[in-house]
Short mmCIF file of C-alpha atoms in Angstrom, two decimals:
data_model
loop_
_atom_site.label_atom_id
_atom_site.label_comp_id
_atom_site.label_asym_id
_atom_site.label_seq_id
_atom_site.Cartn_x
_atom_site.Cartn_y
_atom_site.Cartn_z
CA MET A 857 -67.63 -92.73 57.57
CA THR A 858 -69.77 -90.25 59.45
CA ARG A 859 -71.77 -87.53 57.69
CA LEU A 860 -69.81 -84.81 59.29
CA VAL A 861 -66.51 -86.26 58.18
CA HIS A 862 -68.01 -86.75 54.73
CA TYR A 863 -68.82 -82.96 54.55
CA VAL A 864 -65.44 -82.02 55.91
CA ILE A 865 -63.78 -84.19 53.22
CA VAL A 866 -65.90 -82.78 50.29
CA TYR A 867 -65.65 -79.11 51.41
CA GLY A 868 -62.55 -79.32 53.53
CA VAL A 869 -60.00 -77.56 51.38
CA PRO A 870 -62.32 -74.55 50.56
CA LEU A 871 -63.27 -74.48 54.27
CA VAL A 872 -59.63 -74.38 55.32
CA PHE A 873 -59.05 -71.64 52.76
CA LEU A 874 -61.95 -69.45 53.94
CA ASN A 875 -61.21 -70.06 57.60
CA VAL A 876 -57.54 -69.01 57.23
CA LEU A 877 -58.39 -66.14 55.01
CA ALA A 878 -60.91 -64.81 57.55
CA GLU A 879 -58.61 -65.20 60.55
CA GLN A 880 -55.66 -63.59 58.75
CA LEU A 881 -57.86 -60.66 57.77
CA GLY A 882 -58.54 -60.10 61.44
CA ALA A 883 -61.80 -61.96 62.09
CA PRO A 884 -61.80 -63.62 65.52
CA ILE A 885 -62.26 -67.01 64.08
CA PRO A 886 -59.32 -69.39 64.91
CA ALA A 887 -58.10 -71.45 61.93
CA MET A 888 -56.02 -73.84 64.00
CA PRO A 889 -58.83 -76.19 64.87
CA ALA A 890 -59.85 -76.63 61.15
CA LEU A 891 -56.17 -77.22 60.24
CA VAL A 892 -55.79 -79.82 62.92
CA VAL A 893 -58.95 -81.72 61.87
CA ALA A 894 -57.91 -81.54 58.22
CA GLY A 895 -54.50 -82.88 59.40
CA ALA A 896 -56.16 -85.86 61.03
CA LEU A 897 -58.12 -86.62 57.88
CA THR A 898 -54.96 -86.58 55.75
CA ARG A 899 -53.59 -89.39 57.96
CA ASN A 900 -55.72 -92.13 56.30
CA GLY A 901 -55.80 -90.46 52.88
CA GLN A 902 -59.29 -88.93 53.24
CA MET A 903 -57.83 -85.43 52.40
CA SER A 904 -54.61 -84.46 50.73
CA SER A 905 -52.03 -82.75 53.05
CA THR A 906 -50.59 -80.99 50.04
CA HIS A 907 -53.97 -79.48 49.13
CA VAL A 908 -54.61 -78.40 52.76
CA LEU A 909 -51.23 -76.79 53.00
CA ILE A 910 -51.39 -75.07 49.63
CA ALA A 911 -54.97 -73.66 50.53
CA ALA A 912 -53.66 -72.43 53.92
CA VAL A 913 -50.54 -70.81 52.51
CA ILE A 914 -52.36 -69.15 49.67
CA ALA A 915 -55.11 -67.79 51.90
CA SER A 916 -52.46 -66.48 54.36
CA LEU A 917 -50.57 -64.83 51.48
CA ILE A 918 -53.66 -63.17 50.12
CA ALA A 919 -54.73 -61.73 53.53
CA ASP A 920 -51.28 -60.79 54.56
CA TYR A 921 -50.45 -59.14 51.30
CA ILE A 922 -53.62 -56.94 51.61
CA TRP A 923 -52.38 -55.89 55.05
CA TYR A 924 -48.83 -55.34 53.75
CA GLU A 925 -50.08 -53.03 50.93
CA LEU A 926 -52.27 -51.16 53.40
CA GLY A 927 -49.26 -50.72 55.57
CA ARG A 928 -47.15 -49.57 52.67
CA ARG A 929 -49.93 -47.12 51.55
CA TYR A 930 -51.09 -45.65 54.89
CA GLY A 931 -47.95 -46.19 56.98
CA TYR A 932 -48.20 -46.47 60.73
CA ARG A 933 -51.74 -45.07 60.81
CA ILE A 934 -53.04 -48.43 59.73
CA LEU A 935 -51.48 -49.99 62.76
CA ARG A 936 -53.15 -47.59 65.04
CA THR A 937 -56.50 -48.43 63.40
CA LEU A 938 -55.81 -52.18 63.77
CA CYS A 939 -54.95 -51.87 67.42
CA ARG A 940 -58.10 -49.80 67.93
CA ILE A 941 -60.29 -52.49 66.34
CA SER A 942 -58.25 -55.41 67.65
CA LEU A 943 -59.90 -57.64 70.25
CA SER A 944 -56.53 -58.37 71.79
CA PRO A 945 -55.58 -55.49 74.07
CA ASP A 946 -52.12 -56.96 74.56
CA SER A 947 -51.08 -56.18 70.92
CA CYS A 948 -50.04 -52.54 70.79
CA VAL A 949 -48.07 -50.78 68.08
CA ARG A 950 -45.00 -50.28 70.21
CA ASP A 951 -44.70 -53.91 71.29
CA THR A 952 -45.08 -55.18 67.79
CA GLU A 953 -42.87 -52.60 66.28
CA ALA A 954 -40.14 -53.44 68.84
CA ARG A 955 -40.45 -57.12 68.04
CA PHE A 956 -40.34 -56.40 64.31
CA GLU A 957 -37.28 -54.14 64.75
CA ARG A 958 -35.42 -56.79 66.68
CA TRP A 959 -36.04 -59.64 64.26
CA GLY A 960 -36.88 -57.94 60.99
CA LEU A 961 -38.67 -59.95 58.26
CA LYS A 962 -37.63 -63.12 60.10
CA SER A 963 -40.30 -62.36 62.59
CA LEU A 964 -42.83 -63.41 59.91
CA LEU A 965 -41.55 -66.98 60.29
CA ILE A 966 -43.04 -67.11 63.82
CA ALA A 967 -45.60 -64.33 63.70
CA LYS A 968 -48.56 -66.70 63.22
CA PHE A 969 -47.74 -68.50 66.49
CA ILE A 970 -47.95 -65.30 68.64
CA PRO A 971 -51.39 -63.98 69.28
CA GLY A 972 -51.86 -60.44 68.13
CA PHE A 973 -48.64 -60.24 66.21
CA SER A 974 -50.00 -62.27 63.29
CA THR A 975 -52.23 -59.58 61.96
CA VAL A 976 -50.03 -56.60 62.93
CA ALA A 977 -46.76 -57.97 61.40
CA PRO A 978 -47.71 -57.73 57.73
CA PRO A 979 -48.84 -54.07 57.78
CA LEU A 980 -45.73 -53.39 59.82
CA ALA A 981 -43.51 -54.77 57.12
CA GLY A 982 -45.37 -52.63 54.62
CA ALA A 983 -45.04 -49.50 56.75
CA ALA A 984 -41.34 -50.24 57.15
CA ARG A 985 -41.10 -50.42 53.31
CA GLN A 986 -39.68 -53.88 53.32
CA SER A 987 -39.30 -55.42 49.72
CA ARG A 988 -42.42 -57.11 48.39
CA ILE A 989 -40.50 -60.26 47.25
CA ALA A 990 -38.71 -60.69 50.54
CA PHE A 991 -42.05 -60.15 52.43
CA LEU A 992 -43.85 -62.75 50.34
CA LEU A 993 -41.07 -65.20 50.69
CA TYR A 994 -40.81 -64.98 54.51
CA ASP A 995 -44.59 -64.75 54.87
CA ALA A 996 -45.10 -67.98 52.78
CA LEU A 997 -42.43 -69.81 54.81
CA GLY A 998 -44.10 -68.61 57.99
CA ALA A 999 -47.53 -69.69 56.81
CA LEU A 1000 -46.12 -73.11 55.75
CA LEU A 1001 -44.53 -73.59 59.14
CA TRP A 1002 -47.74 -72.55 61.00
CA ALA A 1003 -50.15 -74.63 58.87
CA GLY A 1004 -47.64 -77.53 58.71
CA SER A 1005 -47.36 -77.77 62.44
CA ALA A 1006 -51.15 -77.85 62.77
CA VAL A 1007 -51.46 -80.53 60.14
CA ALA A 1008 -48.68 -82.52 61.78
CA ALA A 1009 -50.52 -82.24 65.18
CA GLY A 1010 -53.70 -83.54 63.48
CA ARG A 1011 -51.82 -86.41 61.96
CA LEU A 1012 -50.25 -87.26 65.33
CA PHE A 1013 -53.53 -87.21 67.30
CA PHE A 1014 -55.79 -88.53 64.48
CA ARG A 1015 -57.47 -91.21 66.70
CA ALA A 1016 -58.44 -88.74 69.39
CA ILE A 1017 -59.76 -86.16 66.74
CA ASP A 1018 -61.76 -89.00 65.17
CA ARG A 1019 -63.48 -89.61 68.48
CA VAL A 1020 -64.23 -85.92 68.91
CA LEU A 1021 -65.69 -85.75 65.36
CA LEU A 1022 -67.85 -88.80 66.14
CA ALA A 1023 -69.09 -87.23 69.33
CA ILE A 1024 -69.95 -83.99 67.55
CA GLU A 1025 -71.80 -86.01 64.81
CA ASN A 1026 -73.80 -87.89 67.51
CA LEU A 1027 -74.75 -84.52 69.05
CA GLY A 1028 -76.36 -83.51 65.67
CA TYR A 1029 -77.64 -79.87 65.50
CA TRP A 1030 -76.66 -79.47 69.24
CA ALA A 1031 -73.08 -79.66 68.19
CA LEU A 1032 -73.50 -76.58 66.01
CA LEU A 1033 -75.26 -74.82 68.78
CA LEU A 1034 -72.47 -75.74 71.23
CA LEU A 1035 -69.62 -74.70 68.89
CA GLY A 1036 -71.42 -71.40 67.95
CA SER A 1037 -72.02 -70.68 71.62
CA ALA A 1038 -68.37 -71.34 72.48
CA LEU A 1039 -67.26 -69.01 69.65
CA ALA A 1040 -69.70 -66.34 70.82
CA ILE A 1041 -68.52 -66.62 74.35
CA ILE A 1042 -64.85 -66.16 73.24
CA ILE A 1043 -65.79 -63.15 71.20
CA ILE A 1044 -67.89 -61.54 74.03
CA MET A 1045 -65.10 -62.21 76.55
CA LYS A 1046 -62.48 -60.63 74.40
CA TRP A 1047 -64.75 -57.70 73.67
CA MET A 1048 -65.43 -57.15 77.39
CA GLN A 1049 -61.70 -57.42 78.12
CA ARG A 1050 -61.15 -54.83 75.43
CA VAL A 1051 -63.77 -52.43 76.73
CA GLN A 1052 -62.35 -52.72 80.23
CA PHE A 1053 -58.84 -52.12 78.99
CA LEU A 1054 -59.85 -49.00 77.00
CA LYS A 1055 -61.81 -47.70 80.07
CA GLN A 1056 -58.66 -48.05 82.23
CA LEU A 1057 -56.58 -46.42 79.50
CA ARG A 1058 -58.97 -43.44 79.15
CA LEU A 1059 -58.96 -42.89 83.01
CA ALA A 1060 -55.17 -43.07 83.04
CA ARG A 1061 -54.29 -40.99 80.05
CA ILE A 1062 -53.32 -37.33 80.14
CA ALA A 1063 -54.40 -34.98 77.38
CA PRO A 1064 -51.79 -32.90 75.61
CA GLY A 1065 -53.38 -29.64 76.94
CA ALA A 1066 -53.25 -31.01 80.47
CA LEU A 1067 -49.56 -31.94 80.11
CA LYS A 1068 -48.82 -28.46 78.73
CA ASP A 1069 -50.59 -26.90 81.76
CA LEU A 1070 -48.63 -29.10 84.12
CA ILE A 1071 -45.35 -27.99 82.51
CA ASP A 1072 -46.32 -24.33 82.41
CA THR A 1073 -47.31 -24.40 86.05
CA GLY A 1074 -43.88 -25.66 87.03
CA ALA A 1075 -45.16 -29.12 88.25
CA SER A 1076 -42.29 -30.56 86.12
CA PRO A 1077 -43.49 -34.06 85.41
CA VAL A 1078 -40.88 -36.46 84.03
CA VAL A 1079 -41.72 -36.80 80.26
CA LEU A 1080 -40.38 -40.07 78.71
CA ASP A 1081 -40.02 -40.67 75.02
CA VAL A 1082 -40.62 -44.48 74.79
CA ARG A 1083 -40.64 -44.65 70.98
CA THR A 1084 -38.47 -47.28 69.23
CA PRO A 1085 -35.14 -46.08 67.77
CA SER A 1086 -36.53 -46.36 64.24
CA ALA A 1087 -39.62 -44.38 65.12
CA ARG A 1088 -37.34 -41.69 66.50
CA LYS A 1089 -35.33 -41.75 63.32
CA ARG A 1090 -38.55 -41.22 61.23
CA ASP A 1091 -39.63 -38.27 63.44
CA THR A 1092 -36.59 -36.63 65.10
CA ARG A 1093 -38.67 -34.25 67.23
CA ARG A 1094 -39.53 -34.61 70.88
CA ILE A 1095 -41.38 -32.81 73.59
CA PRO A 1096 -38.93 -30.33 75.16
CA THR A 1097 -37.07 -31.88 78.23
CA ALA A 1098 -38.40 -35.38 77.36
CA ILE A 1099 -35.98 -38.12 78.35
CA ILE A 1100 -35.25 -40.55 75.55
CA ALA A 1101 -36.01 -43.82 77.23
CA ASN A 1102 -33.89 -46.94 76.65
CA THR A 1103 -36.25 -49.70 77.58
CA ASP A 1104 -33.35 -52.12 78.28
CA ASP A 1105 -32.03 -49.82 80.99
CA ILE A 1106 -35.02 -47.73 82.02
CA GLU A 1107 -34.50 -48.64 85.72
CA GLY A 1108 -30.97 -47.12 85.56
CA GLN A 1109 -32.16 -44.04 83.76
CA LEU A 1110 -34.81 -43.33 86.37
CA ARG A 1111 -33.02 -44.57 89.50
CA HIS A 1112 -32.69 -41.05 90.92
CA LEU A 1113 -36.50 -40.48 90.89
CA GLU A 1114 -38.80 -40.80 93.82
CA PRO A 1115 -41.48 -43.53 93.37
CA ASN A 1116 -44.24 -40.81 93.62
CA THR A 1117 -42.70 -38.72 90.75
CA GLU A 1118 -45.37 -38.03 88.06
CA ILE A 1119 -44.19 -39.71 84.84
CA VAL A 1120 -45.79 -39.07 81.42
CA LEU A 1121 -44.77 -41.27 78.63
CA TYR A 1122 -45.50 -41.03 74.90
CA CYS A 1123 -45.14 -43.05 71.66
CA THR A 1124 -45.70 -41.75 68.14
CA MET B 854 -43.24 -51.81 83.30
CA LEU B 855 -42.75 -48.56 85.20
CA ILE B 856 -45.52 -49.40 87.67
CA ASP B 857 -43.70 -52.80 88.28
CA LYS B 858 -40.59 -50.82 89.08
CA GLY B 859 -42.46 -49.06 91.83
CA PHE B 860 -43.51 -45.73 90.18
CA THR B 861 -47.02 -44.91 91.19
CA VAL B 862 -48.06 -42.01 88.92
CA VAL B 863 -47.51 -43.12 85.36
CA ARG B 864 -49.80 -41.79 82.62
CA PRO B 865 -49.46 -42.21 78.85
CA LEU B 866 -49.98 -39.13 76.70
CA ALA B 867 -53.31 -39.40 74.89
CA GLY B 868 -52.61 -39.49 71.17
CA GLY B 869 -48.89 -39.55 71.64
CA LEU B 870 -46.44 -37.15 70.04
CA ASP B 871 -48.68 -36.62 67.05
CA ALA B 872 -51.43 -35.20 69.27
CA TRP B 873 -48.99 -32.92 71.05
CA ALA B 874 -47.73 -31.64 67.69
CA ASP B 875 -51.23 -31.38 66.28
CA ALA B 876 -52.17 -29.07 69.33
CA GLY B 877 -49.45 -26.73 68.22
CA PHE B 878 -47.32 -27.19 71.35
CA PRO B 879 -43.58 -26.73 71.13
CA LEU B 880 -41.22 -29.50 70.01
CA GLU B 881 -37.45 -29.75 69.82
CA GLU B 882 -35.03 -31.73 67.69
CA ILE B 883 -33.43 -34.74 69.26
CA VAL B 884 -29.64 -34.21 69.40
CA ILE B 885 -27.70 -37.44 68.78
CA GLU B 886 -24.72 -37.45 71.08
#
């Protein structure tokens, strides 16, 4: 048995717990690799798959419940904060809200498999005032599916994983340096992507005062209300003359417009 | 999505509806037909 595998076996379950907890709280540290390695080690009885799964599910539940309660307490504001600090620019309140609206709590069953959605779904469930018991039930099932599939993959590819672990062991401290560098590169790339995205967004956005001026001067931009139906139920106001956009048929709604028409859209 | 449909001048409203309301600009109720 290699020294690395020995450490993983001794501290494996707490490591899986901490890794899953950190990831689900929003840290950019993927837990999937740890779960797959743990899965490989359960294959020959070096670790218990039950313990690994229990640790992963409990860690998930703790982190997700914190987000759920924050969502319940602070409503949709917490989602905006999350999207602002998120390193995944593709996860925006509207996309996640629309997905949650379509599938309801069942979306928690697959949330962990969708990048960006995993951290946003629990506060969304809280903000939508879903019941705590139903949330915990679906969230636990989702966590079990997610961790279970990683452990199953580890069990399936255990020989290949053993070889990788051996190679890492042979690299000694260089392995730590390599893994640390890889993680740092991922975080830096995501951060740069995020900065670029925000820069583009800032350039493209129009301030409320500028829109008001446009309307007042008779420029008549087309204003689109692209909120989800439930967001419109929560706040029944709109900007005067705004068109209520139906994202399934937006092409039909706008077919009479010229391509160079100025369009301003807004969410909540 | 709108840009994919061929529209060339598409801008999101900074801060959304809340920012418009916070600025004190007029709003109207949505009439459900």
